Amino acid sequence: MHLILHIGTEKTGTTSFQNFCHDTHAELLARGLLYPRDLGFRNHRFISFVGMTLETADEAVRGMKLDTEEKLAAFIEEITARLDRQLAAHDGARVCVLSSEHLHSRLRRPEQVARLRDLLAPRFASFEICIHLRPQIDVALSLASTQTRVGGAVRRGFFDQIRPENIYYNYNRLVAMWDEVFGPEAIRCIPFRQEPDFLSWLAAHLDLSLAGLARPARENEALDVQVMALVNALAESGRPERVDFRILDQLPARQRLTLDRAMAEELQGRMSASNQALIARRPDLQPGQLQPDWARFPETGTFAMLEMPCVFGESLADLVGLYARHGKGRAPGA
């Protein structure tokens, strides 16, 4: 069986793609494509655990209380067994797709990727590692709403993470790491600006018919910039109160976060040399494909709203805490 290992990157529509594959599992299987179940929610989140140790464990590993090497190893064995059972049950499928953007964000060392290869190599006849690459400044803008959803502040320091030393944003280093482990011939770099829909790219690549299947809705849309400013104030109040992301997602997005053109050019410019180096050695990438659409960046954006000081952060935390404890705004004793 051939393996498509879709590692994201993050903020390239991975959630929508994974939801589609999960919801149409039976239909896709009838067309020769296996999208395994029970490897981590609707995506294959648990596959990324294979590359982790306690030293590199993320919040999901810690949240599941896999707090010893023995517990982590036992869980990885269970995930491996789940995969094996599905491969055996559907050995007539021509392609298996594993998809987790956490393979991009959590695996940052070649030895982590090598552990994943050692798991997959005996189970598949051939591999393709699909890396969907979006201009870094666009990724950061999309990621900012995710930061707000989890209760984090978004200020200048958030965007200053765009730097060559950070493999999350340095695609040349990221691709080189996967090259080193799987071999450059197994890597497929897909430019997001030309191919924003991974599902469409995959269907064309595999000659896979999607006739009769409902196309996935876009997930994780941007939040209103004033909502982001509100969460900034709450996050920096020194109090533990948070607003559930499901509530934030129901608030209208009247004005989106935009960066000043000069700020966006400065941040994206940090990655210019590494992007050019990657394009120069990859036949599947062309000059300009990792550049953003500069028309989307006005001379004066809305980012300044996130930098404004807030004088009511503690009172906001009091309000959110009171609302959470007493429910739907009812006063105590009402």
mmCIF file of C-alpha atoms in Angstrom:
data_model
loop_
_atom_site.group_PDB
_atom_site.id
_atom_site.type_symbol
_atom_site.label_atom_id
_atom_site.label_comp_id
_atom_site.label_asym_id
_atom_site.label_seq_id
_atom_site.Cartn_x
_atom_site.Cartn_y
_atom_site.Cartn_z
ATOM 1 C CA MET A 1 0.000 0.000 0.000
ATOM 2 C CA HIS A 2 1.167 3.530 -0.794
ATOM 3 C CA LEU A 3 1.286 6.075 2.040
ATOM 4 C CA ILE A 4 0.481 9.768 1.778
ATOM 5 C CA LEU A 5 1.807 11.350 4.977
ATOM 6 C CA HIS A 6 0.302 14.840 5.168
ATOM 7 C CA ILE A 7 2.212 16.872 7.750
ATOM 8 C CA GLY A 8 0.454 20.189 7.154
ATOM 9 C CA THR A 9 1.911 22.683 7.602
ATOM 10 C CA GLU A 10 -0.330 24.311 10.176
ATOM 11 C CA LYS A 11 -2.878 26.916 9.024
ATOM 12 C CA THR A 12 -3.273 25.453 5.525
ATOM 13 C CA GLY A 13 -6.809 24.098 5.903
ATOM 14 C CA THR A 14 -5.765 20.875 7.612
ATOM 15 C CA THR A 15 -8.810 20.761 9.922
ATOM 16 C CA SER A 16 -11.244 21.032 7.014
ATOM 17 C CA PHE A 17 -9.393 18.329 5.088
ATOM 18 C CA GLN A 18 -9.303 15.991 8.087
ATOM 19 C CA ASN A 19 -12.983 16.507 8.886
ATOM 20 C CA PHE A 20 -13.863 15.675 5.280
ATOM 21 C CA CYS A 21 -11.782 12.492 5.287
ATOM 22 C CA HIS A 22 -13.214 11.406 8.636
ATOM 23 C CA ASP A 23 -16.821 12.074 7.618
ATOM 24 C CA THR A 24 -16.492 10.368 4.214
ATOM 25 C CA HIS A 25 -14.361 7.475 5.466
ATOM 26 C CA ALA A 26 -16.606 4.768 3.963
ATOM 27 C CA GLU A 27 -17.011 6.520 0.608
ATOM 28 C CA LEU A 28 -13.277 7.109 0.283
ATOM 29 C CA LEU A 29 -12.549 3.507 1.214
ATOM 30 C CA ALA A 30 -14.856 2.347 -1.570
ATOM 31 C CA ARG A 31 -12.677 4.399 -3.942
ATOM 32 C CA GLY A 32 -9.465 2.823 -2.710
ATOM 33 C CA LEU A 33 -8.346 5.395 -0.128
ATOM 34 C CA LEU A 34 -8.019 4.434 3.540
ATOM 35 C CA TYR A 35 -8.214 7.228 6.109
ATOM 36 C CA PRO A 36 -7.678 5.344 9.409
ATOM 37 C CA ARG A 37 -9.814 5.954 12.484
ATOM 38 C CA ASP A 38 -8.926 6.139 16.189
ATOM 39 C CA LEU A 39 -5.456 7.615 15.773
ATOM 40 C CA GLY A 40 -6.330 10.858 17.491
ATOM 41 C CA PHE A 41 -9.739 12.492 17.120
ATOM 42 C CA ARG A 42 -10.615 13.348 13.510
ATOM 43 C CA ASN A 43 -7.001 13.841 12.590
ATOM 44 C CA HIS A 44 -4.102 11.510 13.355
ATOM 45 C CA ARG A 45 -2.822 13.466 16.327
ATOM 46 C CA PHE A 46 -1.431 10.407 18.081
ATOM 47 C CA ILE A 47 0.922 9.618 15.205
ATOM 48 C CA SER A 48 3.056 12.570 16.299
ATOM 49 C CA PHE A 49 3.540 10.903 19.696
ATOM 50 C CA VAL A 50 5.751 8.330 17.974
ATOM 51 C CA GLY A 51 8.482 10.925 17.606
ATOM 52 C CA MET A 52 8.284 12.181 21.167
ATOM 53 C CA THR A 53 10.008 11.431 24.430
ATOM 54 C CA LEU A 54 9.164 12.872 27.832
ATOM 55 C CA GLU A 55 11.728 15.577 27.114
ATOM 56 C CA THR A 56 9.881 16.704 23.984
ATOM 57 C CA ALA A 57 6.321 15.858 25.090
ATOM 58 C CA ASP A 58 3.670 18.419 24.224
ATOM 59 C CA GLU A 59 0.456 19.456 25.984
ATOM 60 C CA ALA A 60 -1.491 16.495 24.551
ATOM 61 C CA VAL A 61 0.975 13.950 25.937
ATOM 62 C CA ARG A 62 0.961 15.673 29.322
ATOM 63 C CA GLY A 63 -2.836 16.015 29.280
ATOM 64 C CA MET A 64 -3.172 12.246 28.837
ATOM 65 C CA LYS A 65 -0.867 11.750 31.842
ATOM 66 C CA LEU A 66 1.706 9.809 29.843
ATOM 67 C CA ASP A 67 4.256 10.930 32.387
ATOM 68 C CA THR A 68 6.760 8.065 32.253
ATOM 69 C CA GLU A 69 8.682 6.631 29.323
ATOM 70 C CA GLU A 70 6.939 3.313 29.986
ATOM 71 C CA LYS A 71 3.456 4.832 29.748
ATOM 72 C CA LEU A 72 4.357 6.712 26.572
ATOM 73 C CA ALA A 73 5.870 3.605 24.990
ATOM 74 C CA ALA A 74 2.795 1.540 25.895
ATOM 75 C CA PHE A 75 0.491 4.129 24.329
ATOM 76 C CA ILE A 76 2.564 4.221 21.140
ATOM 77 C CA GLU A 77 2.288 0.415 20.998
ATOM 78 C CA GLU A 78 -1.486 0.717 21.272
ATOM 79 C CA ILE A 79 -1.629 3.303 18.473
ATOM 80 C CA THR A 80 0.583 1.074 16.330
ATOM 81 C CA ALA A 81 -1.751 -1.861 16.972
ATOM 82 C CA ARG A 82 -4.774 0.242 15.973
ATOM 83 C CA LEU A 83 -3.069 1.177 12.706
ATOM 84 C CA ASP A 84 -2.062 -2.423 12.023
ATOM 85 C CA ARG A 85 -5.596 -3.674 12.563
ATOM 86 C CA GLN A 86 -6.981 -1.194 10.046
ATOM 87 C CA LEU A 87 -4.284 -1.873 7.472
ATOM 88 C CA ALA A 88 -4.977 -5.606 7.757
ATOM 89 C CA ALA A 89 -8.743 -5.132 7.540
ATOM 90 C CA HIS A 90 -8.477 -2.950 4.432
ATOM 91 C CA ASP A 91 -5.448 -4.358 2.651
ATOM 92 C CA GLY A 92 -7.219 -3.913 -0.691
ATOM 93 C CA ALA A 93 -6.941 -0.122 -0.477
ATOM 94 C CA ARG A 94 -4.357 1.313 -2.830
ATOM 95 C CA VAL A 95 -3.540 4.401 -0.735
ATOM 96 C CA CYS A 96 -3.487 5.214 2.975
ATOM 97 C CA VAL A 97 -3.590 8.847 4.073
ATOM 98 C CA LEU A 98 -2.255 9.878 7.476
ATOM 99 C CA SER A 99 -2.735 13.551 8.287
ATOM 100 C CA SER A 100 -1.500 15.547 11.255
ATOM 101 C CA GLU A 101 -0.213 19.126 11.231
ATOM 102 C CA HIS A 102 1.391 18.313 14.585
ATOM 103 C CA LEU A 103 4.077 16.482 12.627
ATOM 104 C CA HIS A 104 5.067 19.956 11.444
ATOM 105 C CA SER A 105 4.770 21.782 14.742
ATOM 106 C CA ARG A 106 5.929 19.129 17.221
ATOM 107 C CA LEU A 107 8.703 17.183 15.460
ATOM 108 C CA ARG A 108 11.730 19.447 15.242
ATOM 109 C CA ARG A 109 14.677 17.053 15.282
ATOM 110 C CA PRO A 110 15.748 14.451 12.699
ATOM 111 C CA GLU A 111 15.793 11.704 15.320
ATOM 112 C CA GLN A 112 12.100 12.367 16.025
ATOM 113 C CA VAL A 113 11.229 11.999 12.345
ATOM 114 C CA ALA A 114 13.415 8.875 12.170
ATOM 115 C CA ARG A 115 11.350 7.203 14.883
ATOM 116 C CA LEU A 116 8.250 7.839 12.814
ATOM 117 C CA ARG A 117 9.958 6.430 9.703
ATOM 118 C CA ASP A 118 10.936 3.301 11.603
ATOM 119 C CA LEU A 119 7.286 2.746 12.472
ATOM 120 C CA LEU A 120 5.970 3.341 8.961
ATOM 121 C CA ALA A 121 8.661 1.801 6.754
ATOM 122 C CA PRO A 122 7.774 -1.875 7.382
ATOM 123 C CA ARG A 123 4.083 -1.200 6.791
ATOM 124 C CA PHE A 124 4.024 0.574 3.429
ATOM 125 C CA ALA A 125 5.493 -0.185 0.024
ATOM 126 C CA SER A 126 6.119 3.484 -0.831
ATOM 127 C CA PHE A 127 5.856 6.944 0.707
ATOM 128 C CA GLU A 128 5.048 10.524 -0.138
ATOM 129 C CA ILE A 129 5.527 13.213 2.493
ATOM 130 C CA CYS A 130 3.234 16.116 1.569
ATOM 131 C CA ILE A 131 4.275 19.520 2.933
ATOM 132 C CA HIS A 132 1.805 22.327 2.194
ATOM 133 C CA LEU A 133 3.711 25.617 2.377
ATOM 134 C CA ARG A 134 2.024 28.968 2.975
ATOM 135 C CA PRO A 135 3.852 32.340 3.183
ATOM 136 C CA GLN A 136 5.060 32.701 6.739
ATOM 137 C CA ILE A 137 3.378 36.010 7.475
ATOM 138 C CA ASP A 138 0.019 34.548 6.381
ATOM 139 C CA VAL A 139 0.565 31.579 8.687
ATOM 140 C CA ALA A 140 1.303 33.872 11.612
ATOM 141 C CA LEU A 141 -1.805 35.972 10.968
ATOM 142 C CA SER A 142 -3.987 32.863 10.937
ATOM 143 C CA LEU A 143 -2.199 31.444 13.967
ATOM 144 C CA ALA A 144 -2.926 34.652 15.898
ATOM 145 C CA SER A 145 -6.624 33.782 16.080
ATOM 146 C CA THR A 146 -5.707 30.325 17.364
ATOM 147 C CA GLN A 147 -3.567 31.956 20.054
ATOM 148 C CA THR A 148 -6.569 34.030 21.109
ATOM 149 C CA ARG A 149 -8.855 30.979 21.151
ATOM 150 C CA VAL A 150 -6.590 29.249 23.683
ATOM 151 C CA GLY A 151 -6.463 32.344 25.886
ATOM 152 C CA GLY A 152 -3.059 33.702 24.867
ATOM 153 C CA ALA A 153 -2.114 37.316 24.208
ATOM 154 C CA VAL A 154 -1.185 38.482 20.707
ATOM 155 C CA ARG A 155 1.281 41.332 20.674
ATOM 156 C CA ARG A 156 4.455 42.200 18.763
ATOM 157 C CA GLY A 157 6.382 39.372 20.428
ATOM 158 C CA PHE A 158 3.992 36.841 18.922
ATOM 159 C CA PHE A 159 4.968 37.920 15.401
ATOM 160 C CA ASP A 160 8.640 38.203 16.273
ATOM 161 C CA GLN A 161 8.687 34.407 16.388
ATOM 162 C CA ILE A 162 8.998 34.614 12.596
ATOM 163 C CA ARG A 163 12.749 34.227 12.344
ATOM 164 C CA PRO A 164 15.179 31.868 10.581
ATOM 165 C CA GLU A 165 16.177 30.187 13.856
ATOM 166 C CA ASN A 166 12.619 28.902 14.318
ATOM 167 C CA ILE A 167 12.124 25.704 12.290
ATOM 168 C CA TYR A 168 8.355 26.216 12.520
ATOM 169 C CA TYR A 169 8.743 29.107 10.072
ATOM 170 C CA ASN A 170 12.003 28.097 8.377
ATOM 171 C CA TYR A 171 10.714 25.872 5.576
ATOM 172 C CA ASN A 172 14.184 25.237 4.211
ATOM 173 C CA ARG A 173 15.237 23.632 7.507
ATOM 174 C CA LEU A 174 11.894 21.863 7.870
ATOM 175 C CA VAL A 175 12.031 20.245 4.425
ATOM 176 C CA ALA A 176 15.736 19.426 4.840
ATOM 177 C CA MET A 177 14.938 17.497 8.028
ATOM 178 C CA TRP A 178 12.320 15.348 6.269
ATOM 179 C CA ASP A 179 14.655 15.022 3.241
ATOM 180 C CA GLU A 180 17.356 13.655 5.484
ATOM 181 C CA VAL A 181 15.160 10.946 6.951
ATOM 182 C CA PHE A 182 12.873 9.906 4.071
ATOM 183 C CA GLY A 183 14.994 11.014 1.083
ATOM 184 C CA PRO A 184 14.273 14.047 -1.142
ATOM 185 C CA GLU A 185 12.487 11.921 -3.747
ATOM 186 C CA ALA A 186 9.739 11.154 -1.201
ATOM 187 C CA ILE A 187 8.984 14.819 -0.446
ATOM 188 C CA ARG A 188 6.208 16.795 -2.161
ATOM 189 C CA CYS A 189 6.244 20.548 -1.535
ATOM 190 C CA ILE A 190 2.890 22.120 -2.389
ATOM 191 C CA PRO A 191 2.697 25.939 -2.580
ATOM 192 C CA PHE A 192 -0.441 27.167 -0.804
ATOM 193 C CA ARG A 193 -0.856 30.295 -2.936
ATOM 194 C CA GLN A 194 -1.242 28.186 -6.085
ATOM 195 C CA GLU A 195 -2.895 25.162 -4.415
ATOM 196 C CA PRO A 196 -4.891 26.432 -1.406
ATOM 197 C CA ASP A 197 -7.111 23.324 -1.293
ATOM 198 C CA PHE A 198 -5.111 20.236 -0.339
ATOM 199 C CA LEU A 199 -8.082 17.967 -1.024
ATOM 200 C CA SER A 200 -8.310 19.138 -4.636
ATOM 201 C CA TRP A 201 -4.563 18.720 -5.069
ATOM 202 C CA LEU A 202 -4.672 15.213 -3.606
ATOM 203 C CA ALA A 203 -7.638 14.133 -5.732
ATOM 204 C CA ALA A 204 -5.867 15.273 -8.901
ATOM 205 C CA HIS A 205 -2.591 13.731 -7.791
ATOM 206 C CA LEU A 206 -4.180 10.332 -7.103
ATOM 207 C CA ASP A 207 -6.767 10.498 -9.898
ATOM 208 C CA LEU A 208 -9.362 10.149 -7.153
ATOM 209 C CA SER A 209 -12.986 10.966 -7.974
ATOM 210 C CA LEU A 210 -14.814 13.129 -5.428
ATOM 211 C CA ALA A 211 -18.108 12.981 -7.311
ATOM 212 C CA GLY A 212 -21.087 12.932 -4.991
ATOM 213 C CA LEU A 213 -19.121 13.972 -1.898
ATOM 214 C CA ALA A 214 -19.914 17.258 -0.155
ATOM 215 C CA ARG A 215 -16.905 19.554 -0.099
ATOM 216 C CA PRO A 216 -15.573 20.453 3.359
ATOM 217 C CA ALA A 217 -16.421 23.745 5.020
ATOM 218 C CA ARG A 218 -13.531 25.982 5.948
ATOM 219 C CA GLU A 219 -12.688 25.744 9.655
ATOM 220 C CA ASN A 220 -10.868 28.033 12.120
ATOM 221 C CA GLU A 221 -11.852 31.368 10.613
ATOM 222 C CA ALA A 222 -10.270 34.569 11.913
ATOM 223 C CA LEU A 223 -11.630 36.344 14.987
ATOM 224 C CA ASP A 224 -12.508 40.022 15.242
ATOM 225 C CA VAL A 225 -9.514 42.142 16.209
ATOM 226 C CA GLN A 226 -11.455 43.742 19.078
ATOM 227 C CA VAL A 227 -12.216 40.278 20.443
ATOM 228 C CA MET A 228 -8.488 39.575 20.252
ATOM 229 C CA ALA A 229 -7.782 42.803 22.160
ATOM 230 C CA LEU A 230 -10.326 41.761 24.801
ATOM 231 C CA VAL A 231 -8.585 38.414 25.284
ATOM 232 C CA ASN A 232 -5.232 40.226 25.464
ATOM 233 C CA ALA A 233 -6.572 42.224 28.402
ATOM 234 C CA LEU A 234 -7.915 39.096 30.057
ATOM 235 C CA ALA A 235 -4.683 37.140 29.513
ATOM 236 C CA GLU A 236 -2.573 39.938 30.974
ATOM 237 C CA SER A 237 -4.828 40.598 33.973
ATOM 238 C CA GLY A 238 -2.875 38.141 36.098
ATOM 239 C CA ARG A 239 -6.055 36.136 36.678
ATOM 240 C CA PRO A 240 -6.753 32.587 35.442
ATOM 241 C CA GLU A 241 -10.144 33.396 33.878
ATOM 242 C CA ARG A 242 -10.723 32.461 30.225
ATOM 243 C CA VAL A 243 -13.534 32.659 27.687
ATOM 244 C CA ASP A 244 -14.399 29.353 26.039
ATOM 245 C CA PHE A 245 -13.284 29.380 22.387
ATOM 246 C CA ARG A 246 -16.766 28.214 21.351
ATOM 247 C CA ILE A 247 -18.130 31.486 22.703
ATOM 248 C CA LEU A 248 -15.436 33.508 20.950
ATOM 249 C CA ASP A 249 -16.281 31.800 17.659
ATOM 250 C CA GLN A 250 -19.899 32.977 17.950
ATOM 251 C CA LEU A 251 -18.934 36.649 18.180
ATOM 252 C CA PRO A 252 -19.231 38.599 14.911
ATOM 253 C CA ALA A 253 -16.003 39.294 13.042
ATOM 254 C CA ARG A 254 -16.581 42.890 11.994
ATOM 255 C CA GLN A 255 -12.936 43.812 11.573
ATOM 256 C CA ARG A 256 -10.122 41.329 11.031
ATOM 257 C CA LEU A 257 -6.542 41.645 12.185
ATOM 258 C CA THR A 258 -4.309 43.159 9.515
ATOM 259 C CA LEU A 259 -0.681 44.193 9.736
ATOM 260 C CA ASP A 260 0.772 47.424 8.448
ATOM 261 C CA ARG A 261 2.417 46.785 5.077
ATOM 262 C CA ALA A 262 5.836 47.837 6.386
ATOM 263 C CA MET A 263 5.607 45.463 9.369
ATOM 264 C CA ALA A 264 4.494 42.586 7.155
ATOM 265 C CA GLU A 265 7.321 43.173 4.683
ATOM 266 C CA GLU A 266 9.879 43.322 7.489
ATOM 267 C CA LEU A 267 8.681 40.071 9.049
ATOM 268 C CA GLN A 268 8.355 38.164 5.774
ATOM 269 C CA GLY A 269 11.716 39.555 4.659
ATOM 270 C CA ARG A 270 13.408 37.680 7.492
ATOM 271 C CA MET A 271 12.525 34.431 5.706
ATOM 272 C CA SER A 272 13.447 35.543 2.188
ATOM 273 C CA ALA A 273 16.899 33.938 2.082
ATOM 274 C CA SER A 274 15.757 30.566 3.435
ATOM 275 C CA ASN A 275 12.711 30.522 1.138
ATOM 276 C CA GLN A 276 14.915 31.254 -1.871
ATOM 277 C CA ALA A 277 17.328 28.497 -0.862
ATOM 278 C CA LEU A 278 14.471 26.009 -0.633
ATOM 279 C CA ILE A 279 13.004 27.012 -3.996
ATOM 280 C CA ALA A 280 16.423 26.753 -5.640
ATOM 281 C CA ARG A 281 16.740 23.057 -4.737
ATOM 282 C CA ARG A 282 13.132 21.950 -5.148
ATOM 283 C CA PRO A 283 11.752 21.267 -8.652
ATOM 284 C CA ASP A 284 8.190 21.422 -7.304
ATOM 285 C CA LEU A 285 8.541 25.062 -6.215
ATOM 286 C CA GLN A 286 8.933 28.177 -8.357
ATOM 287 C CA PRO A 287 10.163 31.713 -7.534
ATOM 288 C CA GLY A 288 7.469 33.851 -5.955
ATOM 289 C CA GLN A 289 5.343 30.968 -4.695
ATOM 290 C CA LEU A 290 6.234 31.622 -1.059
ATOM 291 C CA GLN A 291 5.561 35.361 -1.303
ATOM 292 C CA PRO A 292 2.308 36.689 0.187
ATOM 293 C CA ASP A 293 -0.266 38.686 -1.722
ATOM 294 C CA TRP A 294 0.902 42.132 -0.669
ATOM 295 C CA ALA A 295 -2.430 43.676 -1.697
ATOM 296 C CA ARG A 296 -3.871 42.124 1.481
ATOM 297 C CA PHE A 297 -1.674 44.356 3.649
ATOM 298 C CA PRO A 298 -2.822 47.987 3.884
ATOM 299 C CA GLU A 299 -0.484 50.856 4.595
ATOM 300 C CA THR A 300 -2.064 51.103 8.052
ATOM 301 C CA GLY A 301 -3.507 47.902 9.493
ATOM 302 C CA THR A 302 -5.422 47.112 12.667
ATOM 303 C CA PHE A 303 -2.543 45.593 14.636
ATOM 304 C CA ALA A 304 -2.125 48.765 16.740
ATOM 305 C CA MET A 305 -5.401 47.894 18.485
ATOM 306 C CA LEU A 306 -3.682 44.878 20.037
ATOM 307 C CA GLU A 307 -0.878 47.031 21.420
ATOM 308 C CA MET A 308 -3.123 49.511 23.203
ATOM 309 C CA PRO A 309 -2.987 49.424 27.027
ATOM 310 C CA CYS A 310 -6.124 48.288 28.828
ATOM 311 C CA VAL A 311 -7.188 49.796 32.169
ATOM 312 C CA PHE A 312 -10.012 47.346 32.887
ATOM 313 C CA GLY A 313 -8.261 43.961 32.609
ATOM 314 C CA GLU A 314 -8.866 42.995 36.263
ATOM 315 C CA SER A 315 -12.507 44.069 36.146
ATOM 316 C CA LEU A 316 -12.968 42.081 32.942
ATOM 317 C CA ALA A 317 -11.505 39.023 34.689
ATOM 318 C CA ASP A 318 -13.937 39.586 37.587
ATOM 319 C CA LEU A 319 -16.854 39.734 35.152
ATOM 320 C CA VAL A 320 -15.809 36.609 33.235
ATOM 321 C CA GLY A 321 -15.227 34.686 36.469
ATOM 322 C CA LEU A 322 -18.593 35.727 37.916
ATOM 323 C CA TYR A 323 -20.387 34.801 34.702
ATOM 324 C CA ALA A 324 -18.688 31.411 34.575
ATOM 325 C CA ARG A 325 -19.509 30.564 38.178
ATOM 326 C CA HIS A 326 -23.151 31.622 38.119
ATOM 327 C CA GLY A 327 -24.067 30.862 34.540
ATOM 328 C CA LYS A 328 -25.537 32.981 31.752
ATOM 329 C CA GLY A 329 -25.141 36.216 33.616
ATOM 330 C CA ARG A 330 -27.571 35.400 36.439
ATOM 331 C CA ALA A 331 -26.724 37.264 39.633
ATOM 332 C CA PRO A 332 -25.833 35.160 42.697
ATOM 333 C CA GLY A 333 -28.997 33.981 44.420
ATOM 334 C CA ALA A 334 -31.263 34.902 41.492
#
